[in-house]
Coordinates of C-alpha atoms in Angstrom, one line a residue:
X67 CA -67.5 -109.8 134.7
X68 CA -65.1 -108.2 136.9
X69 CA -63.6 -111.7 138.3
X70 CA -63.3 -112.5 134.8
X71 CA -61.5 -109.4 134.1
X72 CA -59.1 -109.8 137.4
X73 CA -58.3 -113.6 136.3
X74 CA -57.8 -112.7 132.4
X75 CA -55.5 -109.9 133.2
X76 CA -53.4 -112.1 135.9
X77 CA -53.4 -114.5 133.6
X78 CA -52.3 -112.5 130.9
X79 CA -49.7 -110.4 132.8
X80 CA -47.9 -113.6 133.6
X81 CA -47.5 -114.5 129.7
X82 CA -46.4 -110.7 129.2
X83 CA -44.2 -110.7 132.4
X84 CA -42.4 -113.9 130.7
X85 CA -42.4 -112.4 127.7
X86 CA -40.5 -109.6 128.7
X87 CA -37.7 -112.1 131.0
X88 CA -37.4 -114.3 128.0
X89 CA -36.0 -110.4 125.8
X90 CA -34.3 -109.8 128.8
X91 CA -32.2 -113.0 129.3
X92 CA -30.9 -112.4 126.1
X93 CA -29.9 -108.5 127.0
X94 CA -27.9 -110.3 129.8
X95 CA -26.3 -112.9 127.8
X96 CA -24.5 -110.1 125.7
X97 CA -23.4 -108.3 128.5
X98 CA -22.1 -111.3 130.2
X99 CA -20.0 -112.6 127.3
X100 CA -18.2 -109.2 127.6
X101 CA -17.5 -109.4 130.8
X102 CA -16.3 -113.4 130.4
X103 CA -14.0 -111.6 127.5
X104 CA -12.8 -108.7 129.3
X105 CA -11.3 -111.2 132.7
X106 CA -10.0 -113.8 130.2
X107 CA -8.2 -111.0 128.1
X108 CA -7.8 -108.2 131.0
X109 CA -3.7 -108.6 130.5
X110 CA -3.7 -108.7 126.9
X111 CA -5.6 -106.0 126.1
X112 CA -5.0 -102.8 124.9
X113 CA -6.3 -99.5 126.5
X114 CA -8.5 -99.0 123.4
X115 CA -9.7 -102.3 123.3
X116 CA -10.8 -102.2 127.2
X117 CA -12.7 -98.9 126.7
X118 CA -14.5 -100.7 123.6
X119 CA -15.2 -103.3 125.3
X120 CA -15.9 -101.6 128.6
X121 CA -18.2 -99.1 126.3
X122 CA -20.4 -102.5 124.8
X123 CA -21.0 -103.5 128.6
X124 CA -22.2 -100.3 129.7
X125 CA -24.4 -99.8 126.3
X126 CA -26.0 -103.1 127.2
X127 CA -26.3 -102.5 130.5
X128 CA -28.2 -99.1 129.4
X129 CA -30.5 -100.7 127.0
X130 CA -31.3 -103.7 129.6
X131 CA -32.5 -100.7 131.7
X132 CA -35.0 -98.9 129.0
X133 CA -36.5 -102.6 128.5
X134 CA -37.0 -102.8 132.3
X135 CA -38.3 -99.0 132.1
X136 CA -40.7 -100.3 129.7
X137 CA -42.1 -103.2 130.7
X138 CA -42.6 -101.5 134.2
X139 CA -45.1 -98.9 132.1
X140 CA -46.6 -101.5 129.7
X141 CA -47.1 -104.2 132.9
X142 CA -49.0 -101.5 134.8
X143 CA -50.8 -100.3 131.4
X144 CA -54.6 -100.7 132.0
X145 CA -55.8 -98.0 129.7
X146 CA -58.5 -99.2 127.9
X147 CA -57.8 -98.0 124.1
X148 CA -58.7 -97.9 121.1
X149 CA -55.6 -100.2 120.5
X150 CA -54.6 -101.0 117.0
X151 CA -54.4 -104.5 116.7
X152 CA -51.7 -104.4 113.6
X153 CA -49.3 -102.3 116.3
X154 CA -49.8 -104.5 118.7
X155 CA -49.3 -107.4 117.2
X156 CA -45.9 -106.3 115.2
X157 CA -44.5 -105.1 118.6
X158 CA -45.2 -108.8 120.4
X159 CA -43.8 -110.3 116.9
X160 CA -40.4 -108.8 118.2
X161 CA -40.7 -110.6 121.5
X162 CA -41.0 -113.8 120.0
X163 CA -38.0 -113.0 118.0
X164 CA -36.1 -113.4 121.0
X165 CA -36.6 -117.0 120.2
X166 CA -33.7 -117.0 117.4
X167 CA -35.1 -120.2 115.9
X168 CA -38.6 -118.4 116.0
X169 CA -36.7 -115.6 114.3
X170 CA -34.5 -117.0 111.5
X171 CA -36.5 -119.9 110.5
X172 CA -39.8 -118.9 110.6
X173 CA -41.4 -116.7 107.3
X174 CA -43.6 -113.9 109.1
X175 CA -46.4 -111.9 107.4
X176 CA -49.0 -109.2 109.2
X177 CA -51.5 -108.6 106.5
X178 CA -54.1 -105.9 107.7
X179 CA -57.6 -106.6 105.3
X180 CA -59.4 -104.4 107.3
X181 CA -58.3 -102.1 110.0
X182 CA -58.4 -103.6 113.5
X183 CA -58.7 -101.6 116.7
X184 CA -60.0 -103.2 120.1
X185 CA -60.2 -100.8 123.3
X186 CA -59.7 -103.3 126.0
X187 CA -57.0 -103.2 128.8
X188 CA -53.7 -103.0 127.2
X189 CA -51.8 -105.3 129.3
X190 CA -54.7 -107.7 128.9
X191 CA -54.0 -107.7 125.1
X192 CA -49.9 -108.0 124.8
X193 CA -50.5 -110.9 127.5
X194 CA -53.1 -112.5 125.5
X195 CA -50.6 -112.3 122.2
X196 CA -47.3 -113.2 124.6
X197 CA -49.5 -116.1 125.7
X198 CA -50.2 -117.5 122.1
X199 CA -46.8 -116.6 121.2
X200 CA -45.1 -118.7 124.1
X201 CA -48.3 -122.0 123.7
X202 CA -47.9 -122.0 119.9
X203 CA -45.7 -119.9 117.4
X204 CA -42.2 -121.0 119.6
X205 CA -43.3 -124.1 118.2
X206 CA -42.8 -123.4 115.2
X207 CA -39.4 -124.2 113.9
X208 CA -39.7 -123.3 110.4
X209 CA -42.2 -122.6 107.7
X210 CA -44.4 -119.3 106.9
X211 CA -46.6 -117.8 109.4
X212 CA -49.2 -115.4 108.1
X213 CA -51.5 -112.9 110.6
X214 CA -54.3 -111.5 109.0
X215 CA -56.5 -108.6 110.9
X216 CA -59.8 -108.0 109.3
X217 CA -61.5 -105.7 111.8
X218 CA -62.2 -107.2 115.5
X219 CA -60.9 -110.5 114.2
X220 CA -56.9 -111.4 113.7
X221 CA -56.0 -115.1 111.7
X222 CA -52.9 -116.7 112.3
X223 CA -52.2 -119.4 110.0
X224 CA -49.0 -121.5 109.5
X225 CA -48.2 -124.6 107.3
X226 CA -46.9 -127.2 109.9
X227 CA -49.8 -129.0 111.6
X228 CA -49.1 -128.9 115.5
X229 CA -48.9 -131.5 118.1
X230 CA -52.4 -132.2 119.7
X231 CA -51.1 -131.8 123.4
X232 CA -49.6 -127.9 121.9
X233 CA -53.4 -127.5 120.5
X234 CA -55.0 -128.6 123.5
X235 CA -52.8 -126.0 126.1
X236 CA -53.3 -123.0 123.9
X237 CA -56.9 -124.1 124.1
X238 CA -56.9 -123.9 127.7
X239 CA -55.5 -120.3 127.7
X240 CA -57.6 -119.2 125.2
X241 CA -61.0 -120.5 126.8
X242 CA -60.0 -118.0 130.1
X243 CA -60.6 -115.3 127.6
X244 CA -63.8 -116.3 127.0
X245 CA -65.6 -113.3 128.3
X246 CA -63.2 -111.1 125.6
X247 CA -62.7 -112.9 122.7
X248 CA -64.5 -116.1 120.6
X249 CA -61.9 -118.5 119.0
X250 CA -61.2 -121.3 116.6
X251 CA -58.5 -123.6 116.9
X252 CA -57.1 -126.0 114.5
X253 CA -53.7 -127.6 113.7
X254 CA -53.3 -124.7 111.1
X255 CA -54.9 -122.1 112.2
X256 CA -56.1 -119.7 115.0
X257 CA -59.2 -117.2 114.8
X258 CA -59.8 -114.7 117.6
X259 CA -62.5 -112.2 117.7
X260 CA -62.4 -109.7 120.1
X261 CA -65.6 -108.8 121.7
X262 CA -65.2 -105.6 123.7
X263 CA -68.2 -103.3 122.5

């Protein structure tokens, strides 16, 4: 049990340690387009505009540092709970919005039926959702997504069939949670049921 706990949350830190580059990057991006605007404008610009500009950067540059702050405390989370799932799972929602597509294309529901909590180690469960999030919903290019918690057990259902080799990864992953969670897989749908006491 405790190798299985060691692997899951390795496992699971890597998904929520890419989760976290992938909101970062675009954190970055902004702040670099600024800069690209400030050198190719530095003569033309006004003192005003500089300081505007100059204010973005540094505003970016500041919110780039609370993420970091952030993911530092929720990497190193291993406190144990009760967690509500709905939270959870509305919070790792916004990181696979930094996937624009993802975000603008994609219809997106949480429907809680019954209320879920699980008390296992936090960083194990953000992982576990960055980790479905980064095997199957970036897949998604379009359509309605719709997550329903009732209890222990969260459904995710969508109406584009996936590709068998996007089915047969996430089934992968999923099976090194074995000792935390039962599953079902299909091309529609996902069922996880967590099993922590």
């Amino acid at each position: 049990m405790k190798e299985d706990l060691f692997f899951c949350k390795t496992l699971a830190l890597g998904s929520l340690t890419q989760g976290y580059f992938h909101n970062l990057r675009g954190i970055l991006q902004g702040a670099f387009l600024e800069l690209q605007i400030l050198l190719m404008k530095k003569d033309a610009l006004s003192s005003e505009e500089l300081t505007v500009r100059l204010e973005k950067v540094f505003s970016l540059l500041k919110k780039l540092l609370q993420r970091l702050d952030i993911a530092y405390a929720d990497i190193n989370d291993t406190s144990l709970g009760p967690w509500d799932l709905k939270a959870l799972l509305e919070e790792t929602l916004g990181f696979w919005e930094a996937d624009l597509v993802f975000k603008h294309n994609v219809l997106k529901e949480v429907v809680e039926e019954e209320k879920g909590e699980v008390s296992l180690p936090n960083n194990l469960v953000k992982g576990l959702f960055c980790g479905i999030g980064e095997l199957l919903f970036l897949n998604l290019k379009q359509g309605k997504l719709v997550i329903t918690i009732k209890g222990k057990s969260v459904e995710f259902n969508w109406d584009k069939p996936l590709e068998l080799e996007i089915l047969e990864r996430l089934k992968a992953f999923l099976e090194s949670f074995s000792s935390f969670i039962d599953f079902k897989l299909s091309r529609q749908n996902l069922t996880l049921r967590f099993m922590d006491g």
